[in-house]
Backbone as numpy.savetxt, mean C-alpha at the origin, in Angstrom:
# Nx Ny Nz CAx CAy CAz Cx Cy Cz
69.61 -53.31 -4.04 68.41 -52.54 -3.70 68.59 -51.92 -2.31
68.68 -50.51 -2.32 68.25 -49.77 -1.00 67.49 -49.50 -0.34
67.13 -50.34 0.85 66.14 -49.90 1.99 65.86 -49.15 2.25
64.26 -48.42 2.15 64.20 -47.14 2.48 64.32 -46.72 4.43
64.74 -45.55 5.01 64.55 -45.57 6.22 63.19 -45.75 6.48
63.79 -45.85 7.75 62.27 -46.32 8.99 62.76 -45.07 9.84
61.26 -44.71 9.61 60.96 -43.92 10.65 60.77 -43.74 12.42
61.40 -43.68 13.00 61.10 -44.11 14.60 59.24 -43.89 14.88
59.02 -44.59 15.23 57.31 -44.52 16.49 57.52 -43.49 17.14
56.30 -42.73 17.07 56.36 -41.19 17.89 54.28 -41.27 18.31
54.36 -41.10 19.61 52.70 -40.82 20.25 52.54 -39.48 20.11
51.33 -39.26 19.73 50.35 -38.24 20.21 49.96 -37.75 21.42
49.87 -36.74 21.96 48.93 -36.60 22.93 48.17 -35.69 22.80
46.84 -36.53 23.56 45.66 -36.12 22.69 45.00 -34.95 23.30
44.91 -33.81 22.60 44.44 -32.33 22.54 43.11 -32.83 23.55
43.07 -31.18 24.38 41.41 -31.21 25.16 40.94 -30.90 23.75
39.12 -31.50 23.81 38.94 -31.12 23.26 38.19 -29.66 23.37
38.01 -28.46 22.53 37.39 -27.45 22.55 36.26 -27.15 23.19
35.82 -26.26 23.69 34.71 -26.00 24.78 33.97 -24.62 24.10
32.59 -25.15 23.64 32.02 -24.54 23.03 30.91 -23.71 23.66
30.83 -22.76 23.14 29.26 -21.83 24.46 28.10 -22.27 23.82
27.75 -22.59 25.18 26.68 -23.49 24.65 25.20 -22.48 25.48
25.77 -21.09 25.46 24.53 -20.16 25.92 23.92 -20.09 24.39
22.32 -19.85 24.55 21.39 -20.07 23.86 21.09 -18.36 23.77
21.81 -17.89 22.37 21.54 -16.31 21.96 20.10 -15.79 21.62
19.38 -15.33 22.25 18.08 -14.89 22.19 17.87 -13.66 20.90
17.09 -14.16 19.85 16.79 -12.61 18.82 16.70 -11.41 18.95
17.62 -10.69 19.13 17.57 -9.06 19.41 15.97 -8.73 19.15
15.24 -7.91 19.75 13.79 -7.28 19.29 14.06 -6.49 17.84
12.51 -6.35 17.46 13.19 -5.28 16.63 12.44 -3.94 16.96
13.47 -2.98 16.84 13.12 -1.96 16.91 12.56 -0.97 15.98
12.01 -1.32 14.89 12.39 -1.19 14.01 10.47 0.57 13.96
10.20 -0.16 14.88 8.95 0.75 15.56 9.38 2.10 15.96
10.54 1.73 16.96 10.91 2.83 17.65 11.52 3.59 16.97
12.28 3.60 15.87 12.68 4.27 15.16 11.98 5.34 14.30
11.06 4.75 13.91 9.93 5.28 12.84 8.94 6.05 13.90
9.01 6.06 15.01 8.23 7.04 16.16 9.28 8.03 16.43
10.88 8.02 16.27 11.76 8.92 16.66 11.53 10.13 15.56
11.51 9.18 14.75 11.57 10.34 13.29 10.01 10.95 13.40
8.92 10.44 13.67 7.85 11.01 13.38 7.89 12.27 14.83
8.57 11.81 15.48 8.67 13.04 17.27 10.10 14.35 16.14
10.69 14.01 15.77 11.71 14.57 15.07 10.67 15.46 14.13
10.25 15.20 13.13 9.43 16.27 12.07 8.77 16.92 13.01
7.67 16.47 14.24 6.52 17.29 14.48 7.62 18.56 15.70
8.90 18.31 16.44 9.83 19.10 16.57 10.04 20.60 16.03
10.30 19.65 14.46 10.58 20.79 13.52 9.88 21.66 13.38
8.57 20.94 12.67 7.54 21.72 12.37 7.05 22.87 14.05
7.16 22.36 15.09 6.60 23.45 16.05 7.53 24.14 16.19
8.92 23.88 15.70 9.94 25.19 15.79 9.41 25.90 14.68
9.46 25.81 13.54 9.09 26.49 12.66 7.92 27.37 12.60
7.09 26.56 13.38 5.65 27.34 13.66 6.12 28.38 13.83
6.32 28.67 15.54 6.85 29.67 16.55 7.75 30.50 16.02
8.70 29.77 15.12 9.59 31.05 14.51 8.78 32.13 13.46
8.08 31.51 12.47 7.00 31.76 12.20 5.75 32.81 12.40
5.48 32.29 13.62 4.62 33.50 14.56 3.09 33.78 13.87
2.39 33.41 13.04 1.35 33.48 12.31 0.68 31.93 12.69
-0.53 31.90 13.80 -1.13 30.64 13.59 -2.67 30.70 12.39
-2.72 31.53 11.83 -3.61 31.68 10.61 -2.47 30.58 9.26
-1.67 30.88 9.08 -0.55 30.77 8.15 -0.33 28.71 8.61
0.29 29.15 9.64 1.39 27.83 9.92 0.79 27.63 11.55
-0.33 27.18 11.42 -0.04 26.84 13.18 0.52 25.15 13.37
1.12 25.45 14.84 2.05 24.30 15.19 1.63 22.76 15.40
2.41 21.98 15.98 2.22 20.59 16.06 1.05 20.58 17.21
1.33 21.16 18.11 0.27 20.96 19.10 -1.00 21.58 19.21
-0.80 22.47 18.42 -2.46 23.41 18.50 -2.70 22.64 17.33
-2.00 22.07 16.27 -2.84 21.09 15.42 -3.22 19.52 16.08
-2.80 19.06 17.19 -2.87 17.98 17.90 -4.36 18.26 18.61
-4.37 19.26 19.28 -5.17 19.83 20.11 -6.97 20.12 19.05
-6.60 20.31 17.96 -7.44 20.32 17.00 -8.21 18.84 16.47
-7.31 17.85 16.37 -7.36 16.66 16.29 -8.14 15.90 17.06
-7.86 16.11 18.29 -8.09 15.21 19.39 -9.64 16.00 19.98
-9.90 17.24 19.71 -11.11 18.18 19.65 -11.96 17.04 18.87
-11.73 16.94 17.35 -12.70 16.49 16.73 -12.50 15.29 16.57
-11.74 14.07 16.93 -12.10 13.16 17.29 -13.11 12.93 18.67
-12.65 13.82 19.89 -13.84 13.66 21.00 -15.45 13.73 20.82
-15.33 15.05 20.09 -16.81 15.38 19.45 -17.51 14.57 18.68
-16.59 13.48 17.80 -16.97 12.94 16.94 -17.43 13.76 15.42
-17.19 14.84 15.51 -16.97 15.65 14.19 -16.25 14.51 13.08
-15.10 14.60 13.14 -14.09 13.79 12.52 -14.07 12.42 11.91
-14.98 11.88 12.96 -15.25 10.35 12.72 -16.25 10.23 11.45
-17.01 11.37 11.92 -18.45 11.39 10.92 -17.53 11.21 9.30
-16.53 12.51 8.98 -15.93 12.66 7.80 -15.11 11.39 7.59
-14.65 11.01 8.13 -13.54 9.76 8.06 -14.31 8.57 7.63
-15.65 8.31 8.39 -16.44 7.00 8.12 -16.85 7.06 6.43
-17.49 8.88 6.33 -18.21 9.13 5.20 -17.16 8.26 3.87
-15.83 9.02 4.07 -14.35 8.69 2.76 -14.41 7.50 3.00
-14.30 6.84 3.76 -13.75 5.46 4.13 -14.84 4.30 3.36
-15.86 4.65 3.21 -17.37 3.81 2.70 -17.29 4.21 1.49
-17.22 5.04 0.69 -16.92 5.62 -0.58 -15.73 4.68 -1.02
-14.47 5.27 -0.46 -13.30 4.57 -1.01 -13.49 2.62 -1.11
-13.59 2.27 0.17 -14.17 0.49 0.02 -14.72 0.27 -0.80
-16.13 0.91 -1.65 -16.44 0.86 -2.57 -15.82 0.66 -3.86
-15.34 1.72 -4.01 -14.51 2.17 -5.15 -13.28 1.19 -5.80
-12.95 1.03 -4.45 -11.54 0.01 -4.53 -11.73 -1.51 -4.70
-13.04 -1.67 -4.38 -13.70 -3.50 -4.46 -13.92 -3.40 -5.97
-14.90 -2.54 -6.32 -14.65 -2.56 -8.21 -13.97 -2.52 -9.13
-12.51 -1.41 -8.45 -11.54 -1.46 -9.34 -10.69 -3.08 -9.78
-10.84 -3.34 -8.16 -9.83 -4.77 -7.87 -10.49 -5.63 -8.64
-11.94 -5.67 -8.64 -12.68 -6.51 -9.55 -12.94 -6.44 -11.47
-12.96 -5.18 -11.26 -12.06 -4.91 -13.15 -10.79 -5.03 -13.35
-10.22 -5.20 -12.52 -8.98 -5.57 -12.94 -8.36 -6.53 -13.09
-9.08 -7.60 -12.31 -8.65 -8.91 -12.75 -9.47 -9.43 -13.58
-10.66 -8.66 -13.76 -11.34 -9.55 -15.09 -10.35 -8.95 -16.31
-9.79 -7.53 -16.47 -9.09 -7.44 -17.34 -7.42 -8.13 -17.56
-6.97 -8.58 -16.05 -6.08 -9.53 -16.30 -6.25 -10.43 -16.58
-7.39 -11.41 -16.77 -7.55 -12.91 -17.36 -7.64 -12.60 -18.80
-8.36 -11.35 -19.22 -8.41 -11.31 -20.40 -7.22 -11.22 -21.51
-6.33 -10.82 -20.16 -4.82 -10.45 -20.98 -3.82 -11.59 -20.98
-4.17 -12.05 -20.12 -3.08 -13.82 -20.03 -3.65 -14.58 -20.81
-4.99 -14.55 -21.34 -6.11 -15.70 -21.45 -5.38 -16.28 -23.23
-5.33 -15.03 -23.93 -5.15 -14.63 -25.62 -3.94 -13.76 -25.73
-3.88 -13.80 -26.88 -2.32 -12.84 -27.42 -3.65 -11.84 -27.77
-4.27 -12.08 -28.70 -5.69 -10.47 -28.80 -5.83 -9.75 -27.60
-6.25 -10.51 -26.72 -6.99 -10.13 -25.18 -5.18 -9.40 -24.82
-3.98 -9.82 -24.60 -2.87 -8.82 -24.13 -3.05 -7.72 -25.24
-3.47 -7.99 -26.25 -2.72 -6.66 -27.30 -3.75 -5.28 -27.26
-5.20 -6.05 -27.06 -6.03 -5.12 -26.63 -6.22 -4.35 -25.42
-5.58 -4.83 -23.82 -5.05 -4.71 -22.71 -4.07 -3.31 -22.81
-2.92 -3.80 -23.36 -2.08 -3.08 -23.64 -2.13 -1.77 -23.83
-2.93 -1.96 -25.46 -3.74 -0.93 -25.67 -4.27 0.61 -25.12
-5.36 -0.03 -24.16 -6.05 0.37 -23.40 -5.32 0.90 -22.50
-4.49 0.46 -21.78 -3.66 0.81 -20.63 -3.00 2.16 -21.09
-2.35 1.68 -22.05 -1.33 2.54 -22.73 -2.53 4.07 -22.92
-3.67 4.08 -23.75 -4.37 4.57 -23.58 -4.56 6.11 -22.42
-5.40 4.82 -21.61 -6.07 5.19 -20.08 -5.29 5.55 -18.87
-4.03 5.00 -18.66 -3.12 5.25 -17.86 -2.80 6.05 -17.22
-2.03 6.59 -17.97 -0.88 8.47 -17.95 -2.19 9.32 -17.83
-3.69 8.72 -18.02 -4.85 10.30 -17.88 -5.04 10.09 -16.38
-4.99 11.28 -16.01 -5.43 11.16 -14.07 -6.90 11.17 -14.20
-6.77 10.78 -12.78 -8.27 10.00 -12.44 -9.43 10.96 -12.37
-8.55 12.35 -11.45 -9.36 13.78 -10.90 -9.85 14.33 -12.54
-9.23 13.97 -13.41 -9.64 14.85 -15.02 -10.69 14.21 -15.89
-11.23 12.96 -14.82 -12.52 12.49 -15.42 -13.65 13.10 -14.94
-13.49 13.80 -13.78 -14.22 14.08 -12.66 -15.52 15.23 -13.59
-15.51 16.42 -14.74 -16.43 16.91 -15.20 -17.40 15.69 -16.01
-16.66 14.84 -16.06 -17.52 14.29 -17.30 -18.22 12.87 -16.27
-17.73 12.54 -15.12 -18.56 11.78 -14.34 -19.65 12.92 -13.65
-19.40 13.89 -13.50 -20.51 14.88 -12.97 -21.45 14.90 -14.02
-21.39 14.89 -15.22 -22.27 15.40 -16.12 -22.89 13.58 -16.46
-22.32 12.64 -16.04 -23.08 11.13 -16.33 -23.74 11.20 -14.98
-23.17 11.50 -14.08 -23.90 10.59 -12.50 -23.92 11.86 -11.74
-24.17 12.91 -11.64 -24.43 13.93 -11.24 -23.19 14.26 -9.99
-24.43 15.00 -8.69 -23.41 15.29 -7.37 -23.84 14.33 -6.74
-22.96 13.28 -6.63 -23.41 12.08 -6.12 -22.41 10.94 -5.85
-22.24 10.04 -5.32 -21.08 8.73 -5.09 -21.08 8.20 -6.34
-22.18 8.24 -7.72 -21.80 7.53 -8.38 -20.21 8.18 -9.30
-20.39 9.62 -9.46 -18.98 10.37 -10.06 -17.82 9.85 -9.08
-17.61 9.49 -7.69 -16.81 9.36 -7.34 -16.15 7.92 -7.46
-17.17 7.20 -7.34 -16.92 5.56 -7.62 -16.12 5.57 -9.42
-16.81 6.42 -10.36 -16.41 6.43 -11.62 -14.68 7.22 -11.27
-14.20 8.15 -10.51 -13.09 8.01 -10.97 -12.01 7.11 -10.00
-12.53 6.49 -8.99 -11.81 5.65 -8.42 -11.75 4.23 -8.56
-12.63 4.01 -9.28 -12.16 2.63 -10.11 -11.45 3.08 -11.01
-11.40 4.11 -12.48 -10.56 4.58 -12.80 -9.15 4.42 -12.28
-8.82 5.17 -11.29 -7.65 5.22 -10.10 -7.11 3.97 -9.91
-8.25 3.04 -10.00 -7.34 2.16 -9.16 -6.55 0.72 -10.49
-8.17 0.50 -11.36 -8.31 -0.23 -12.49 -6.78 -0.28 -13.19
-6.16 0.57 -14.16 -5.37 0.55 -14.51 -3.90 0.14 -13.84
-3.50 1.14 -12.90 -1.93 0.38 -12.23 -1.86 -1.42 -12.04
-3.56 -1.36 -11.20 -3.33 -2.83 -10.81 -3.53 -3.93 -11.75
-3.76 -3.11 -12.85 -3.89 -4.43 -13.80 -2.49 -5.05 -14.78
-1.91 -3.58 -14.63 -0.78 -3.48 -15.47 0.68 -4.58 -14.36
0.42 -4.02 -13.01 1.33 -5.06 -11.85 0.69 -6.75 -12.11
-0.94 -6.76 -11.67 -1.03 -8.09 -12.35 -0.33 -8.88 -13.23
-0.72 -8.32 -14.80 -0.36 -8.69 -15.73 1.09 -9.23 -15.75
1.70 -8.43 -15.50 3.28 -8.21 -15.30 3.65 -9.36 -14.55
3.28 -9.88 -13.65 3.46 -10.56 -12.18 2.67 -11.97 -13.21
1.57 -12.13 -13.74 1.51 -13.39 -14.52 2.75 -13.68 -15.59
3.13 -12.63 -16.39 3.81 -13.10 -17.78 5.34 -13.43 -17.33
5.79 -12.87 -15.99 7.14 -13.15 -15.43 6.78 -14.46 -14.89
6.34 -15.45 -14.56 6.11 -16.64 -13.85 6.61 -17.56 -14.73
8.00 -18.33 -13.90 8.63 -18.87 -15.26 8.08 -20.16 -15.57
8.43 -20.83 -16.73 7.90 -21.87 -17.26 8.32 -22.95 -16.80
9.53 -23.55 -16.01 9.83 -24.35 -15.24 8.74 -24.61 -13.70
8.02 -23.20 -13.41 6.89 -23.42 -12.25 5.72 -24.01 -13.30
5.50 -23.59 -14.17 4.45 -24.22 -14.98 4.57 -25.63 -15.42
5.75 -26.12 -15.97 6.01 -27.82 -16.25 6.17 -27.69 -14.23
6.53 -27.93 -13.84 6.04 -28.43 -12.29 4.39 -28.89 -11.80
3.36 -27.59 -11.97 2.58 -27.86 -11.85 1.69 -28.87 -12.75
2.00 -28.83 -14.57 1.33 -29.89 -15.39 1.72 -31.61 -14.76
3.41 -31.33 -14.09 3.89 -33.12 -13.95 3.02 -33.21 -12.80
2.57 -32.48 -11.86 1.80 -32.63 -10.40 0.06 -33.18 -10.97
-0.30 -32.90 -12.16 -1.58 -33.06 -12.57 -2.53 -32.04 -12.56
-1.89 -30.72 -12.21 -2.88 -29.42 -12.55 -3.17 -28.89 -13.48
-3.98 -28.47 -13.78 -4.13 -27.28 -14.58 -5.88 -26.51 -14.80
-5.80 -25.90 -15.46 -7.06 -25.38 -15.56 -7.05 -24.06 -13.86
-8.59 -24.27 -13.47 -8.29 -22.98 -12.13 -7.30 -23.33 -11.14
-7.52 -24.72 -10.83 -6.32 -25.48 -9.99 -4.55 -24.78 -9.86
-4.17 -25.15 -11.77 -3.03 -24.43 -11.91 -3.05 -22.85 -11.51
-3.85 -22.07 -11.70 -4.39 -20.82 -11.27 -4.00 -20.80 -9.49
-4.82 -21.12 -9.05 -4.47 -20.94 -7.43 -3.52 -21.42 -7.33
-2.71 -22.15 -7.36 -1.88 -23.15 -6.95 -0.66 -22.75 -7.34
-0.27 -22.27 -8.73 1.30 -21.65 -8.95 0.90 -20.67 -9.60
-0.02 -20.18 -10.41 0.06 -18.84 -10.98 -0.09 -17.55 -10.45
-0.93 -17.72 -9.59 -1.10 -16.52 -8.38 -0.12 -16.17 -7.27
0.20 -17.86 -6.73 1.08 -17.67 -5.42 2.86 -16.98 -6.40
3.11 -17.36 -7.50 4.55 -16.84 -8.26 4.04 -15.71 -8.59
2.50 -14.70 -9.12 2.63 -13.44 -8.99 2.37 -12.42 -8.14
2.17 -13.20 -7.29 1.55 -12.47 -5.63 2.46 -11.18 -5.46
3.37 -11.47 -5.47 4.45 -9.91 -5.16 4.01 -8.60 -5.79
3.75 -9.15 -7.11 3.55 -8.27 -8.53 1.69 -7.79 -8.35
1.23 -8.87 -7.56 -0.30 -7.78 -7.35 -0.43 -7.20 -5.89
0.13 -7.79 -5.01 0.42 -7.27 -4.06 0.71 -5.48 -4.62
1.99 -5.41 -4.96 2.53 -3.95 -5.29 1.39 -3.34 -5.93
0.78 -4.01 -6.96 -0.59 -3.51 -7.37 -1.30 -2.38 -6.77
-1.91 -3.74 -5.86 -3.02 -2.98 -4.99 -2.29 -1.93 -4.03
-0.98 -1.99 -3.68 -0.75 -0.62 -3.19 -0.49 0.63 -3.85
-0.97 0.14 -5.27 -0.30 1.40 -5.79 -1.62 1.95 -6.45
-2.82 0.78 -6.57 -4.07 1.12 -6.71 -4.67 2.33 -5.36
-4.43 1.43 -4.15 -4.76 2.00 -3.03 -4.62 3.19 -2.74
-2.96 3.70 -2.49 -2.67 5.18 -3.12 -3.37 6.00 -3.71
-3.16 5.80 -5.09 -3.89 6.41 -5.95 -5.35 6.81 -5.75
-6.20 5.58 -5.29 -7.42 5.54 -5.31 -7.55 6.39 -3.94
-6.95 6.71 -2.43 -7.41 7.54 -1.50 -6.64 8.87 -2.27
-5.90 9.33 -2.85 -5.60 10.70 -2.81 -6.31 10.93 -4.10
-7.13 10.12 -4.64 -8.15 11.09 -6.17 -9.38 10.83 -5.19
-9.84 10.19 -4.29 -10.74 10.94 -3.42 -10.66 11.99 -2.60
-9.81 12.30 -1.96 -9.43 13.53 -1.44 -9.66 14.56 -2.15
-9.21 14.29 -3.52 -8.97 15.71 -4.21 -10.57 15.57 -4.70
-11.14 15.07 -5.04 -13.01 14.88 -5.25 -13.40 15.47 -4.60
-13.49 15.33 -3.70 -14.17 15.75 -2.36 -13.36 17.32 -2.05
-12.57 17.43 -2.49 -12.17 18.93 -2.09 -12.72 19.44 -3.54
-13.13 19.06 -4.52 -13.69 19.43 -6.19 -14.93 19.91 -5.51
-15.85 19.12 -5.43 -17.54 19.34 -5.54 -18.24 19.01 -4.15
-17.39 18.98 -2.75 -17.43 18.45 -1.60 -18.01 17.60 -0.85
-19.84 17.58 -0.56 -20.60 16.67 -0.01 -21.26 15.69 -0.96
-21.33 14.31 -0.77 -21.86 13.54 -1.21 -23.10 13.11 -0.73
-24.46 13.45 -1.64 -25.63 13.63 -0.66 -25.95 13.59 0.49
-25.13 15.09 0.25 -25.76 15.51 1.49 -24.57 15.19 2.93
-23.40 14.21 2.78 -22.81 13.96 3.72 -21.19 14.34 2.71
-20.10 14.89 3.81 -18.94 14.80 3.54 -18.11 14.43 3.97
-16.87 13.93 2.97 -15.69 13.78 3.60 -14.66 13.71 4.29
-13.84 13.46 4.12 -12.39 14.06 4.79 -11.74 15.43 3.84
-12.05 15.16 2.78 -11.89 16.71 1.21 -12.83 17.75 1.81
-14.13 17.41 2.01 -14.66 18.10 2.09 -14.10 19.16 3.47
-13.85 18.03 4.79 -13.99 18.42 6.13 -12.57 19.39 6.08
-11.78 19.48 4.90 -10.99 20.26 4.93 -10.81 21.61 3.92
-12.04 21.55 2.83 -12.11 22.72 2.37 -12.99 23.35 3.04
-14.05 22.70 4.08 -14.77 23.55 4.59 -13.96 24.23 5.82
-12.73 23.84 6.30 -12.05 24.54 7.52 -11.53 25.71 6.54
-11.09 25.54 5.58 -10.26 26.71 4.84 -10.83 27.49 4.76
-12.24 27.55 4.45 -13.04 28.74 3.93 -13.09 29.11 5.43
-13.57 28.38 6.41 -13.99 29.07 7.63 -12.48 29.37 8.36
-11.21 29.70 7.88 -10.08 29.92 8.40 -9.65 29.17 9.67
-10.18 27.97 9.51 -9.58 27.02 10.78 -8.67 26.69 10.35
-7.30 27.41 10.25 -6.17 26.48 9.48 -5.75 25.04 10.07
-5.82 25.37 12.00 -5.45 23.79 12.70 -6.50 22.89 12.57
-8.13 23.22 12.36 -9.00 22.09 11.12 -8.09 21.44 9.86
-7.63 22.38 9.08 -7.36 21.97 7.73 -6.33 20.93 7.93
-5.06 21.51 8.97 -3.94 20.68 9.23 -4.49 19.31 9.99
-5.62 19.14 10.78 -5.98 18.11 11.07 -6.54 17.34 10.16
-7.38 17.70 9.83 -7.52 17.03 8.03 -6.32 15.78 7.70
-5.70 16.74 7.50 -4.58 16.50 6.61 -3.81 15.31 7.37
-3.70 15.25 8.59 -3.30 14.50 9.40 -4.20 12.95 9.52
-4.98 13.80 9.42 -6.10 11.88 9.70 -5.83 11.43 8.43
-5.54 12.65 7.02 -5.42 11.35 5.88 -4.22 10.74 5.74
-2.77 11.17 6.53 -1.78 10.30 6.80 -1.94 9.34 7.45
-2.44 9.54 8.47 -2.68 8.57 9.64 -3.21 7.20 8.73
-4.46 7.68 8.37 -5.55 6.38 7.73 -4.50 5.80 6.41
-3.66 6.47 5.85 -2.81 5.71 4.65 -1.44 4.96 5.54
-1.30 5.38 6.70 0.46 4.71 7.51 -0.82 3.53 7.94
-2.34 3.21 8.32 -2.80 2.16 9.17 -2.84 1.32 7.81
-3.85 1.79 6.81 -3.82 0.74 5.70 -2.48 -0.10 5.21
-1.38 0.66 5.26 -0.41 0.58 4.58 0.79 -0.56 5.66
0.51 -0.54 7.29 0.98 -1.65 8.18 0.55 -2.72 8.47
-0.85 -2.25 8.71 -2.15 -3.29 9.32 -2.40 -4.28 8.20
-2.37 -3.87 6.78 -3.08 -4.13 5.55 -2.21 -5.35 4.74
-1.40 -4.03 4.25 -0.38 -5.00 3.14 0.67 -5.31 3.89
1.32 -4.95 4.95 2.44 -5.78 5.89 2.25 -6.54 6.24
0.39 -6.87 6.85 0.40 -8.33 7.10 0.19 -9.19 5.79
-0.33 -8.76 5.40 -0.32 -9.35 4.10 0.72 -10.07 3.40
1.83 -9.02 2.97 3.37 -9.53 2.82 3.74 -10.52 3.90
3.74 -10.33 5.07 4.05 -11.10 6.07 3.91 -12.52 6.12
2.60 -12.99 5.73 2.07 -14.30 6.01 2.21 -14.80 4.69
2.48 -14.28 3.48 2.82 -14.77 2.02 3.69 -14.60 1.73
4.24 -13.68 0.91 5.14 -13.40 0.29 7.00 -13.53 1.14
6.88 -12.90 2.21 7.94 -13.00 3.51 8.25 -14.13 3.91
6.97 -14.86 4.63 6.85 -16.78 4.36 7.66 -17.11 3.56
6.86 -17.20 2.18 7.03 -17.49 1.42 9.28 -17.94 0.67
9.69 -16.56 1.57 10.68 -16.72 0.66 10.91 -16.03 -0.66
9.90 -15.52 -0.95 9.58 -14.37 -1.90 10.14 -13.27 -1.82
10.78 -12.87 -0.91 11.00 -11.44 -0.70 11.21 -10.84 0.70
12.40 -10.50 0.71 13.26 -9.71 2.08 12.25 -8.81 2.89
């Protein structure tokens, strides 16, 4: 039998060990503001080059004589008057829709009848715009908030019921055996996993209700203009047209961006923010 060799004894020496930075990297800000103010200084640029090249302030007047227009009838309070008028109308409008719409989403999760009749309806009511109800709410509820409330629940009713819906029937069944082993069910299971798993899906909803529901008031209000007796933001801009204030009209037009970029940060970003973002739901 052959001995295997032996290896000679050999030491180590023992490595420094590594020296790690131990500076504490602070979260870049985000800029994500400043950007979206570059681009908005960038268009209104354009647009006052274009003005000036232009040369017609009847036609195309510029960023600043439309600024200057703006800031006129906000001082006066002209502006506010029209803005408050849309703004009380639309709240309206949009609390009823949101509220038919989830009575028509329970009705649609509730039964296989209640979805097929849903469906239906949607399929229906949908694809018809909201502004093409507008003779036949004049001829039920006259010149009045009630025609306008009739087509902005319209407006809003349908999309958000259809995102609802959608946002319940995707909620998978593994969140549902979760909540039965926890001991829920009934409204419990409701708040607790059925809403918070379709939150995304009504979330998108209501912005797409929201949308909808301020630009078929706009166009109302530019249809049949004052609502007893008081008008709009539609109105406050077909009445500049006729009276050839074009930097009126363009201001108009401006407060109804403005009021859809505040709803649309203030509103549903925080919104997303504290749920859905939380949540883990969504980038």
């Amino acid at each position: 039998m052959v001995n295997p060799p032996v290896r000679p004894e050999y030491v180590l020496e023992a490595r420094p060990a590594p020296i790690f930075d131990q500076t504490v990297k602070l979260p870049l800000p985000d800029l994500g503001w400043l950007r979206k103010l570059g681009m908005l200084l960038a268009v209104a640029l354009i647009w006052e080059a274009l003005a000036r090249w232009f040369g017609n302030d009847l036609l195309l007047p510029g960023a600043i004589q439309t600024g200057q227009a703006f800031a006129e009838g906000l001082a006066s309070g002209e502006l506010w008057g029209y803005v408050r008028v849309s703004l009380q109308v639309l709240s309206q409008g949009f609390a009823l829709g949101v509220f038919g719409a989830f009575l028509l989403t329970w009705l649609a999760v509730s039964s296989k009848p209640g979805r097929e009749l849903i469906d239906t309806l949607a399929s229906m009511f949908n694809p018809l715009p909201a502004i093409a109800l507008l003779p036949l709410a004049l001829l039920w509820f006259g010149l009045g908030e009630g025609s306008l409330l009739m087509v902005l629940v319209h407006s809003v009713l349908w999309p958000l019921t259809l995102s609802a819906t959608a946002g319940f029937r995707s909620v998978p069944d593994t969140l549902r055996m979760a909540g039965r082993n926890y001991g829920l069910g009934g409204l419990r299971m409701v708040l607790q996993i059925l809403i918070p798993a379709a939150l995304p899906a009504i979330l998108s909803g209501l912005k797409i209700g929201w949308a909808f529901a301020w630009r078929t008031l706009i166009a109302a209000e530019l249809v049949f203009g004052s609502t007893s007796g008081q008008g709009g933001l539609g109105w406050y801009i077909f009445q500049s047209r006729n009276e050839l204030f074009t930097d009126k009209v363009f201001a108009g037009l401006a407060a109804v961006i403005l009021i859809g970029l505040a709803v649309e940060h203030l509103v549903f970003q925080t919104l997303e923010r504290i749920t859905v973002r939380r949540w883990g739901m969504q980038r």
